[in-house]
Amino acid sequence: MSSNNNKLAVLHDVTKVYQTGVVKVEALQGINLTLEREKFSFIVGPSGSGKTTLLNILGCIDVPSSGRFTLLNQEIGGLNDNQLADFRNHHIGYIFQNFNLMAVLSAYENVEYPLILKNIAKKERHQRVSEILDSVGLSKRQHHRPAELSGGEQQRVAIARALAKRPDLILADEPTANLDSKTGAEIIDLMLLMQDHYKTSFIFSTHDMEVMQHANEIITIKDGKIESVNTTIMKQKEGV
Ligand SMILES: Nc1ncnc2c1ncn2[C@@H]1O[C@H](COP(=O)(O)OP(=O)(O)O)[C@@H](O)[C@H]1O
Ligand SMILES: [Mg+2]
């Protein structure tokens, strides 16, 4: 097996500069990073350190100011806008801090929606949505709208929605920031379980110390630079 195939992302001297009028912010200052597939990685660092900027680049939502970025063996800088949108749609799922669910749709419909956009037939949609809602423990609440669900339940719907299209990579920017610590820990545990089950790669940002303990790779970033990359033993959910 070519070792190249196991690479999720390779960043080479990636910088990001925000220019607002005369003010220039160097949010990322020469990031060199290689991430393997099927890992649960955390980007940690204080507020303003560049976590969101780095996640947006990894998620192909934003592009570097300079440097090279390869995701799933695809040189991202070589894609035009349509190709990039297509690449995102096929390969990446997103989970947001504020869940970003559609208020008028039920839990079921929220999870189904991206599959409709991917032109997946109704029967297969039904099978996938039911399976994934079951995995996240929400079968009984599938006909409820977001306003009728707790924050933790809404984040479960968001996780199910991201997983339903079976992406290679799921990104989440501080996914537990709007949850209490107990619910946040439950959500991380659920994501670990889903990562193990679906073999999706997960990359999260957080500045929550408690949440960090669950990672198997921690990338620490400070002032737009990588401070350290630590691979740790992940908490085992189902024995060794
Ligand atoms: N759209 C933007 N325009 C100008 N500056 C920005 C923008 N987004 C982020 N920044 C600046 O870039 C730096 C990194 O921000 P960010 O990536 O959001 O950090 P974090 O997510 O770790 O809090 C900060 O100094 C922030 O103020
Ligand atoms: Mg941020």
PDB file of C-alpha atoms and ligand atoms in Angstrom:
ATOM      1  CA  MET A   1       0.000   0.000   0.000  1.00  0.00           C
ATOM      2  CA  SER A   2       1.337   3.413  -0.896  1.00  0.00           C
ATOM      3  CA  SER A   3       1.798   5.462   2.261  1.00  0.00           C
ATOM      4  CA  ASN A   4       0.409   8.395   0.313  1.00  0.00           C
ATOM      5  CA  ASN A   5      -3.065   6.873   0.427  1.00  0.00           C
ATOM      6  CA  ASN A   6      -3.185   7.153   4.186  1.00  0.00           C
ATOM      7  CA  LYS A   7      -2.676  10.878   4.108  1.00  0.00           C
ATOM      8  CA  LEU A   8      -5.692  12.969   4.910  1.00  0.00           C
ATOM      9  CA  ALA A   9      -4.142  16.406   4.652  1.00  0.00           C
ATOM     10  CA  VAL A  10      -0.718  17.835   3.909  1.00  0.00           C
ATOM     11  CA  LEU A  11      -0.021  21.514   4.526  1.00  0.00           C
ATOM     12  CA  HIS A  12       3.252  22.992   3.386  1.00  0.00           C
ATOM     13  CA  ASP A  13       4.218  26.498   4.526  1.00  0.00           C
ATOM     14  CA  VAL A  14       0.574  27.596   4.606  1.00  0.00           C
ATOM     15  CA  THR A  15      -0.062  31.223   5.516  1.00  0.00           C
ATOM     16  CA  LYS A  16      -3.263  33.228   5.831  1.00  0.00           C
ATOM     17  CA  VAL A  17      -3.276  36.988   5.886  1.00  0.00           C
ATOM     18  CA  TYR A  18      -6.457  38.986   6.544  1.00  0.00           C
ATOM     19  CA  GLN A  19      -6.329  42.514   5.209  1.00  0.00           C
ATOM     20  CA  THR A  20      -8.958  44.856   6.650  1.00  0.00           C
ATOM     21  CA  GLY A  21      -8.281  48.370   5.353  1.00  0.00           C
ATOM     22  CA  VAL A  22      -4.734  49.182   6.443  1.00  0.00           C
ATOM     23  CA  VAL A  23      -4.712  46.546   9.160  1.00  0.00           C
ATOM     24  CA  LYS A  24      -3.028  43.273   8.230  1.00  0.00           C
ATOM     25  CA  VAL A  25      -3.463  40.194  10.431  1.00  0.00           C
ATOM     26  CA  GLU A  26      -1.159  37.232   9.819  1.00  0.00           C
ATOM     27  CA  ALA A  27      -3.556  34.598  11.161  1.00  0.00           C
ATOM     28  CA  LEU A  28      -1.442  31.620  10.006  1.00  0.00           C
ATOM     29  CA  GLN A  29       2.316  32.016   9.731  1.00  0.00           C
ATOM     30  CA  GLY A  30       3.819  29.065   7.875  1.00  0.00           C
ATOM     31  CA  ILE A  31       1.917  25.938   8.900  1.00  0.00           C
ATOM     32  CA  ASN A  32       3.574  22.594   8.117  1.00  0.00           C
ATOM     33  CA  LEU A  33       1.348  19.692   9.043  1.00  0.00           C
ATOM     34  CA  THR A  34       0.541  16.166   7.908  1.00  0.00           C
ATOM     35  CA  LEU A  35      -2.615  14.426   9.114  1.00  0.00           C
ATOM     36  CA  GLU A  36      -3.369  10.741   8.644  1.00  0.00           C
ATOM     37  CA  ARG A  37      -6.798   9.359   7.774  1.00  0.00           C
ATOM     38  CA  GLU A  38      -9.293   7.879  10.200  1.00  0.00           C
ATOM     39  CA  LYS A  39      -8.007   9.766  13.214  1.00  0.00           C
ATOM     40  CA  PHE A  40      -9.685  11.947  15.756  1.00  0.00           C
ATOM     41  CA  SER A  41      -7.613  15.118  15.809  1.00  0.00           C
ATOM     42  CA  PHE A  42      -8.032  18.274  17.838  1.00  0.00           C
ATOM     43  CA  ILE A  43      -6.729  21.721  17.078  1.00  0.00           C
ATOM     44  CA  VAL A  44      -6.302  23.483  20.377  1.00  0.00           C
ATOM     45  CA  GLY A  45      -5.113  26.926  21.379  1.00  0.00           C
ATOM     46  CA  PRO A  46      -6.275  30.158  22.962  1.00  0.00           C
ATOM     47  CA  SER A  47      -8.831  32.459  21.405  1.00  0.00           C
ATOM     48  CA  GLY A  48      -7.368  34.278  18.407  1.00  0.00           C
ATOM     49  CA  SER A  49      -4.603  31.712  17.842  1.00  0.00           C
ATOM     50  CA  GLY A  50      -5.873  30.753  14.372  1.00  0.00           C
ATOM     51  CA  LYS A  51      -7.972  27.605  15.022  1.00  0.00           C
ATOM     52  CA  THR A  52     -10.984  28.693  12.967  1.00  0.00           C
ATOM     53  CA  THR A  53      -8.762  29.949  10.149  1.00  0.00           C
ATOM     54  CA  LEU A  54      -6.918  26.620   9.998  1.00  0.00           C
ATOM     55  CA  LEU A  55     -10.179  24.620  10.105  1.00  0.00           C
ATOM     56  CA  ASN A  56     -11.661  26.737   7.313  1.00  0.00           C
ATOM     57  CA  ILE A  57      -8.648  25.966   5.141  1.00  0.00           C
ATOM     58  CA  LEU A  58      -8.753  22.247   6.001  1.00  0.00           C
ATOM     59  CA  GLY A  59     -12.478  22.294   5.171  1.00  0.00           C
ATOM     60  CA  CYS A  60     -11.901  24.054   1.819  1.00  0.00           C
ATOM     61  CA  ILE A  61     -14.143  26.916   2.959  1.00  0.00           C
ATOM     62  CA  ASP A  62     -11.236  29.337   2.681  1.00  0.00           C
ATOM     63  CA  VAL A  63      -7.954  29.254   0.759  1.00  0.00           C
ATOM     64  CA  PRO A  64      -4.385  29.915   1.958  1.00  0.00           C
ATOM     65  CA  SER A  65      -2.686  33.227   1.102  1.00  0.00           C
ATOM     66  CA  SER A  66       0.427  31.215   0.248  1.00  0.00           C
ATOM     67  CA  GLY A  67       1.753  27.685   0.580  1.00  0.00           C
ATOM     68  CA  ARG A  68       0.437  24.334  -0.605  1.00  0.00           C
ATOM     69  CA  PHE A  69      -2.491  22.314   0.664  1.00  0.00           C
ATOM     70  CA  THR A  70      -3.403  18.778  -0.372  1.00  0.00           C
ATOM     71  CA  LEU A  71      -6.538  17.040   0.929  1.00  0.00           C
ATOM     72  CA  LEU A  72      -7.239  13.373   0.120  1.00  0.00           C
ATOM     73  CA  ASN A  73      -4.451  13.502  -2.483  1.00  0.00           C
ATOM     74  CA  GLN A  74      -6.128  16.441  -4.240  1.00  0.00           C
ATOM     75  CA  GLU A  75      -4.137  19.654  -4.638  1.00  0.00           C
ATOM     76  CA  ILE A  76      -6.827  22.097  -3.468  1.00  0.00           C
ATOM     77  CA  GLY A  77      -5.175  25.181  -4.988  1.00  0.00           C
ATOM     78  CA  GLY A  78      -5.675  23.648  -8.432  1.00  0.00           C
ATOM     79  CA  LEU A  79      -9.497  23.567  -8.255  1.00  0.00           C
ATOM     80  CA  ASN A  80     -11.861  26.246  -9.551  1.00  0.00           C
ATOM     81  CA  ASP A  81     -14.919  27.323  -7.516  1.00  0.00           C
ATOM     82  CA  ASN A  82     -17.270  24.714  -8.998  1.00  0.00           C
ATOM     83  CA  GLN A  83     -14.771  21.902  -8.570  1.00  0.00           C
ATOM     84  CA  LEU A  84     -14.148  23.027  -5.001  1.00  0.00           C
ATOM     85  CA  ALA A  85     -17.881  23.058  -4.181  1.00  0.00           C
ATOM     86  CA  ASP A  86     -18.176  19.599  -5.678  1.00  0.00           C
ATOM     87  CA  PHE A  87     -15.173  18.345  -3.712  1.00  0.00           C
ATOM     88  CA  ARG A  88     -16.633  19.709  -0.455  1.00  0.00           C
ATOM     89  CA  ASN A  89     -20.018  18.201  -1.174  1.00  0.00           C
ATOM     90  CA  HIS A  90     -18.555  14.751  -1.777  1.00  0.00           C
ATOM     91  CA  HIS A  91     -15.858  14.557   0.850  1.00  0.00           C
ATOM     92  CA  ILE A  92     -16.529  16.857   3.801  1.00  0.00           C
ATOM     93  CA  GLY A  93     -19.187  17.110   6.499  1.00  0.00           C
ATOM     94  CA  TYR A  94     -19.452  20.078   8.847  1.00  0.00           C
ATOM     95  CA  ILE A  95     -20.721  20.386  12.397  1.00  0.00           C
ATOM     96  CA  PHE A  96     -21.271  23.908  13.702  1.00  0.00           C
ATOM     97  CA  GLN A  97     -21.143  25.405  17.181  1.00  0.00           C
ATOM     98  CA  ASN A  98     -24.728  26.630  16.946  1.00  0.00           C
ATOM     99  CA  PHE A  99     -25.913  23.413  15.216  1.00  0.00           C
ATOM    100  CA  ASN A 100     -27.205  25.298  12.109  1.00  0.00           C
ATOM    101  CA  LEU A 101     -30.283  23.115  11.746  1.00  0.00           C
ATOM    102  CA  MET A 102     -33.213  24.222   9.633  1.00  0.00           C
ATOM    103  CA  ALA A 103     -35.970  25.324  11.993  1.00  0.00           C
ATOM    104  CA  VAL A 104     -38.918  24.324   9.806  1.00  0.00           C
ATOM    105  CA  LEU A 105     -37.624  20.793   9.194  1.00  0.00           C
ATOM    106  CA  SER A 106     -37.896  17.842  11.550  1.00  0.00           C
ATOM    107  CA  ALA A 107     -34.802  16.014  12.808  1.00  0.00           C
ATOM    108  CA  TYR A 108     -35.404  13.397  10.101  1.00  0.00           C
ATOM    109  CA  GLU A 109     -35.744  16.012   7.345  1.00  0.00           C
ATOM    110  CA  ASN A 110     -32.645  17.875   8.494  1.00  0.00           C
ATOM    111  CA  VAL A 111     -30.573  14.698   8.180  1.00  0.00           C
ATOM    112  CA  GLU A 112     -32.222  13.797   4.871  1.00  0.00           C
ATOM    113  CA  TYR A 113     -31.700  17.189   3.239  1.00  0.00           C
ATOM    114  CA  PRO A 114     -28.024  16.807   2.164  1.00  0.00           C
ATOM    115  CA  LEU A 115     -28.902  13.419   0.667  1.00  0.00           C
ATOM    116  CA  ILE A 116     -31.604  15.030  -1.476  1.00  0.00           C
ATOM    117  CA  LEU A 117     -28.959  17.500  -2.673  1.00  0.00           C
ATOM    118  CA  LYS A 118     -26.772  14.530  -3.604  1.00  0.00           C
ATOM    119  CA  ASN A 119     -29.647  13.025  -5.652  1.00  0.00           C
ATOM    120  CA  ILE A 120     -29.817   9.889  -3.544  1.00  0.00           C
ATOM    121  CA  ALA A 121     -33.031   7.938  -4.159  1.00  0.00           C
ATOM    122  CA  LYS A 122     -35.812   8.048  -1.568  1.00  0.00           C
ATOM    123  CA  LYS A 123     -35.539   4.428  -0.476  1.00  0.00           C
ATOM    124  CA  GLU A 124     -31.824   4.641   0.157  1.00  0.00           C
ATOM    125  CA  ARG A 125     -32.290   8.011   1.887  1.00  0.00           C
ATOM    126  CA  HIS A 126     -34.809   6.488   4.230  1.00  0.00           C
ATOM    127  CA  GLN A 127     -32.514   3.606   5.058  1.00  0.00           C
ATOM    128  CA  ARG A 128     -29.504   5.823   5.729  1.00  0.00           C
ATOM    129  CA  VAL A 129     -31.388   8.451   7.742  1.00  0.00           C
ATOM    130  CA  SER A 130     -33.091   5.829   9.915  1.00  0.00           C
ATOM    131  CA  GLU A 131     -29.822   4.006  10.561  1.00  0.00           C
ATOM    132  CA  ILE A 132     -27.903   7.114  11.473  1.00  0.00           C
ATOM    133  CA  LEU A 133     -30.642   8.543  13.705  1.00  0.00           C
ATOM    134  CA  ASP A 134     -30.665   5.212  15.485  1.00  0.00           C
ATOM    135  CA  SER A 135     -26.848   5.371  15.919  1.00  0.00           C
ATOM    136  CA  VAL A 136     -27.030   8.769  17.571  1.00  0.00           C
ATOM    137  CA  GLY A 137     -29.942   7.653  19.771  1.00  0.00           C
ATOM    138  CA  LEU A 138     -32.618   9.867  18.265  1.00  0.00           C
ATOM    139  CA  SER A 139     -35.039   7.470  16.572  1.00  0.00           C
ATOM    140  CA  LYS A 140     -37.812   8.419  18.956  1.00  0.00           C
ATOM    141  CA  ARG A 141     -37.348  12.152  18.361  1.00  0.00           C
ATOM    142  CA  GLN A 142     -37.070  12.033  14.575  1.00  0.00           C
ATOM    143  CA  HIS A 143     -40.291  13.919  13.914  1.00  0.00           C
ATOM    144  CA  HIS A 144     -39.465  16.768  16.294  1.00  0.00           C
ATOM    145  CA  ARG A 145     -38.276  20.114  15.058  1.00  0.00           C
ATOM    146  CA  PRO A 146     -35.046  21.652  16.437  1.00  0.00           C
ATOM    147  CA  ALA A 147     -36.938  23.998  18.808  1.00  0.00           C
ATOM    148  CA  GLU A 148     -38.486  20.935  20.466  1.00  0.00           C
ATOM    149  CA  LEU A 149     -35.067  19.361  21.140  1.00  0.00           C
ATOM    150  CA  SER A 150     -32.410  20.118  23.772  1.00  0.00           C
ATOM    151  CA  GLY A 151     -29.003  21.561  22.776  1.00  0.00           C
ATOM    152  CA  GLY A 152     -27.389  18.134  23.085  1.00  0.00           C
ATOM    153  CA  GLU A 153     -30.117  16.539  20.957  1.00  0.00           C
ATOM    154  CA  GLN A 154     -29.757  19.254  18.331  1.00  0.00           C
ATOM    155  CA  GLN A 155     -26.027  18.606  18.179  1.00  0.00           C
ATOM    156  CA  ARG A 156     -26.782  14.880  17.738  1.00  0.00           C
ATOM    157  CA  VAL A 157     -28.963  15.763  14.753  1.00  0.00           C
ATOM    158  CA  ALA A 158     -26.100  17.873  13.376  1.00  0.00           C
ATOM    159  CA  ILE A 159     -23.699  14.938  13.809  1.00  0.00           C
ATOM    160  CA  ALA A 160     -26.168  12.618  12.059  1.00  0.00           C
ATOM    161  CA  ARG A 161     -26.584  15.123   9.233  1.00  0.00           C
ATOM    162  CA  ALA A 162     -22.791  15.381   8.759  1.00  0.00           C
ATOM    163  CA  LEU A 163     -22.378  11.588   8.797  1.00  0.00           C
ATOM    164  CA  ALA A 164     -25.338  10.753   6.547  1.00  0.00           C
ATOM    165  CA  LYS A 165     -23.583  11.678   3.337  1.00  0.00           C
ATOM    166  CA  ARG A 166     -20.663   9.443   4.374  1.00  0.00           C
ATOM    167  CA  PRO A 167     -17.902  11.983   4.022  1.00  0.00           C
ATOM    168  CA  ASP A 168     -14.197  11.158   4.345  1.00  0.00           C
ATOM    169  CA  LEU A 169     -13.723  14.022   6.767  1.00  0.00           C
ATOM    170  CA  ILE A 170     -15.886  15.727   9.378  1.00  0.00           C
ATOM    171  CA  LEU A 171     -14.889  19.140  10.681  1.00  0.00           C
ATOM    172  CA  ALA A 172     -16.245  20.884  13.733  1.00  0.00           C
ATOM    173  CA  ASP A 173     -15.295  24.298  15.080  1.00  0.00           C
ATOM    174  CA  GLU A 174     -15.710  24.189  18.867  1.00  0.00           C
ATOM    175  CA  PRO A 175     -18.736  21.856  18.664  1.00  0.00           C
ATOM    176  CA  THR A 176     -19.238  21.791  22.430  1.00  0.00           C
ATOM    177  CA  ALA A 177     -18.930  25.538  23.021  1.00  0.00           C
ATOM    178  CA  ASN A 178     -22.687  26.050  23.417  1.00  0.00           C
ATOM    179  CA  LEU A 179     -23.285  22.976  25.572  1.00  0.00           C
ATOM    180  CA  ASP A 180     -22.881  22.436  29.302  1.00  0.00           C
ATOM    181  CA  SER A 181     -19.815  20.361  30.219  1.00  0.00           C
ATOM    182  CA  LYS A 182     -21.715  17.115  30.863  1.00  0.00           C
ATOM    183  CA  THR A 183     -23.573  17.309  27.538  1.00  0.00           C
ATOM    184  CA  GLY A 184     -20.328  18.380  25.822  1.00  0.00           C
ATOM    185  CA  ALA A 185     -18.553  15.262  27.141  1.00  0.00           C
ATOM    186  CA  GLU A 186     -21.468  13.066  25.963  1.00  0.00           C
ATOM    187  CA  ILE A 187     -21.309  14.618  22.514  1.00  0.00           C
ATOM    188  CA  ILE A 188     -17.547  13.977  22.267  1.00  0.00           C
ATOM    189  CA  ASP A 189     -18.077  10.366  23.387  1.00  0.00           C
ATOM    190  CA  LEU A 190     -20.734   9.953  20.714  1.00  0.00           C
ATOM    191  CA  MET A 191     -18.405  11.360  18.065  1.00  0.00           C
ATOM    192  CA  LEU A 192     -15.649   8.936  19.136  1.00  0.00           C
ATOM    193  CA  LEU A 193     -18.098   6.079  18.756  1.00  0.00           C
ATOM    194  CA  MET A 194     -19.191   7.331  15.324  1.00  0.00           C
ATOM    195  CA  GLN A 195     -15.550   7.774  14.253  1.00  0.00           C
ATOM    196  CA  ASP A 196     -14.860   4.190  15.217  1.00  0.00           C
ATOM    197  CA  HIS A 197     -17.995   2.908  13.478  1.00  0.00           C
ATOM    198  CA  TYR A 198     -17.859   4.857  10.216  1.00  0.00           C
ATOM    199  CA  LYS A 199     -14.039   5.233   9.964  1.00  0.00           C
ATOM    200  CA  THR A 200     -14.460   8.890   9.106  1.00  0.00           C
ATOM    201  CA  SER A 201     -11.632  11.302   9.901  1.00  0.00           C
ATOM    202  CA  PHE A 202     -12.618  13.921  12.463  1.00  0.00           C
ATOM    203  CA  ILE A 203     -10.899  17.255  13.078  1.00  0.00           C
ATOM    204  CA  PHE A 204     -12.170  19.552  15.814  1.00  0.00           C
ATOM    205  CA  SER A 205     -11.069  22.767  17.376  1.00  0.00           C
ATOM    206  CA  THR A 206     -11.551  23.486  21.036  1.00  0.00           C
ATOM    207  CA  HIS A 207     -10.132  25.522  23.866  1.00  0.00           C
ATOM    208  CA  ASP A 208     -11.884  23.317  26.437  1.00  0.00           C
ATOM    209  CA  MET A 209      -9.279  21.397  28.475  1.00  0.00           C
ATOM    210  CA  GLU A 210     -11.747  18.672  29.420  1.00  0.00           C
ATOM    211  CA  VAL A 211     -12.696  18.004  25.814  1.00  0.00           C
ATOM    212  CA  MET A 212      -9.014  17.704  24.803  1.00  0.00           C
ATOM    213  CA  GLN A 213      -8.515  14.603  26.940  1.00  0.00           C
ATOM    214  CA  HIS A 214     -10.519  12.597  24.426  1.00  0.00           C
ATOM    215  CA  ALA A 215      -8.330  13.244  21.380  1.00  0.00           C
ATOM    216  CA  ASN A 216      -5.812  10.879  19.880  1.00  0.00           C
ATOM    217  CA  GLU A 217      -3.947  13.666  18.193  1.00  0.00           C
ATOM    218  CA  ILE A 218      -3.577  17.178  19.558  1.00  0.00           C
ATOM    219  CA  ILE A 219      -2.249  19.973  17.404  1.00  0.00           C
ATOM    220  CA  THR A 220      -1.463  22.987  19.542  1.00  0.00           C
ATOM    221  CA  ILE A 221      -1.461  26.320  17.780  1.00  0.00           C
ATOM    222  CA  LYS A 222      -0.381  29.694  19.135  1.00  0.00           C
ATOM    223  CA  ASP A 223      -0.144  33.039  17.350  1.00  0.00           C
ATOM    224  CA  GLY A 224      -0.719  31.352  13.995  1.00  0.00           C
ATOM    225  CA  LYS A 225       2.101  28.847  14.422  1.00  0.00           C
ATOM    226  CA  ILE A 226       2.120  25.161  15.326  1.00  0.00           C
ATOM    227  CA  GLU A 227       3.517  24.831  18.818  1.00  0.00           C
ATOM    228  CA  SER A 228       3.358  21.045  19.105  1.00  0.00           C
ATOM    229  CA  VAL A 229       1.752  17.906  17.679  1.00  0.00           C
ATOM    230  CA  ASN A 230       1.075  15.208  20.245  1.00  0.00           C
ATOM    231  CA  THR A 231      -0.221  11.768  19.481  1.00  0.00           C
ATOM    232  CA  THR A 232      -1.799  10.263  22.567  1.00  0.00           C
ATOM    233  CA  ILE A 233      -3.532   7.015  23.360  1.00  0.00           C
ATOM    234  CA  MET A 234      -7.223   7.569  22.841  1.00  0.00           C
ATOM    235  CA  LYS A 235      -9.651   6.492  25.543  1.00  0.00           C
ATOM    236  CA  GLN A 236     -10.816   3.059  24.408  1.00  0.00           C
ATOM    237  CA  LYS A 237     -14.562   2.675  24.213  1.00  0.00           C
ATOM    238  CA  GLU A 238     -14.811  -1.040  23.558  1.00  0.00           C
ATOM    239  CA  GLY A 239     -11.792  -2.600  25.207  1.00  0.00           C
ATOM    240  CA  VAL A 240      -8.414  -3.027  23.518  1.00  0.00           C
TER     241      VAL A 240
HETATM  242  N1  LIG B   1     -12.290  37.645   8.615  1.00  0.00           N
HETATM  243  C1  LIG B   1     -11.285  38.155   9.322  1.00  0.00           C
HETATM  244  N2  LIG B   1     -10.789  39.387   9.063  1.00  0.00           N
HETATM  245  C2  LIG B   1      -9.764  39.900   9.777  1.00  0.00           C
HETATM  246  N3  LIG B   1      -9.144  39.242  10.780  1.00  0.00           N
HETATM  247  C3  LIG B   1      -9.589  38.024  11.090  1.00  0.00           C
HETATM  248  C4  LIG B   1     -10.681  37.404  10.403  1.00  0.00           C
HETATM  249  N4  LIG B   1     -10.898  36.174  10.925  1.00  0.00           N
HETATM  250  C5  LIG B   1      -9.997  36.034  11.913  1.00  0.00           C
HETATM  251  N5  LIG B   1      -9.203  37.128  12.013  1.00  0.00           N
HETATM  252  C6  LIG B   1      -8.065  37.320  12.947  1.00  0.00           C
HETATM  253  O1  LIG B   1      -7.168  36.235  12.735  1.00  0.00           O
HETATM  254  C7  LIG B   1      -6.652  35.757  13.973  1.00  0.00           C
HETATM  255  C8  LIG B   1      -7.022  34.275  14.119  1.00  0.00           C
HETATM  256  O2  LIG B   1      -8.436  34.180  14.265  1.00  0.00           O
HETATM  257  P1  LIG B   1      -9.227  32.791  14.387  1.00  0.00           P
HETATM  258  O3  LIG B   1      -8.724  31.871  13.344  1.00  0.00           O
HETATM  259  O4  LIG B   1     -10.659  33.108  14.388  1.00  0.00           O
HETATM  260  O5  LIG B   1      -8.721  32.287  15.829  1.00  0.00           O
HETATM  261  P2  LIG B   1      -9.436  31.283  16.872  1.00  0.00           P
HETATM  262  O6  LIG B   1     -10.442  30.475  16.123  1.00  0.00           O
HETATM  263  O7  LIG B   1      -8.304  30.468  17.422  1.00  0.00           O
HETATM  264  O8  LIG B   1     -10.054  32.137  17.918  1.00  0.00           O
HETATM  265  C9  LIG B   1      -7.227  36.655  15.051  1.00  0.00           C
HETATM  266  O9  LIG B   1      -6.301  37.667  15.329  1.00  0.00           O
HETATM  267  C10 LIG B   1      -8.482  37.217  14.395  1.00  0.00           C
HETATM  268  O10 LIG B   1      -8.795  38.474  14.931  1.00  0.00           O
HETATM  269 MG    MG B   2     -12.480  30.211  16.456  1.00  0.00          MG
END
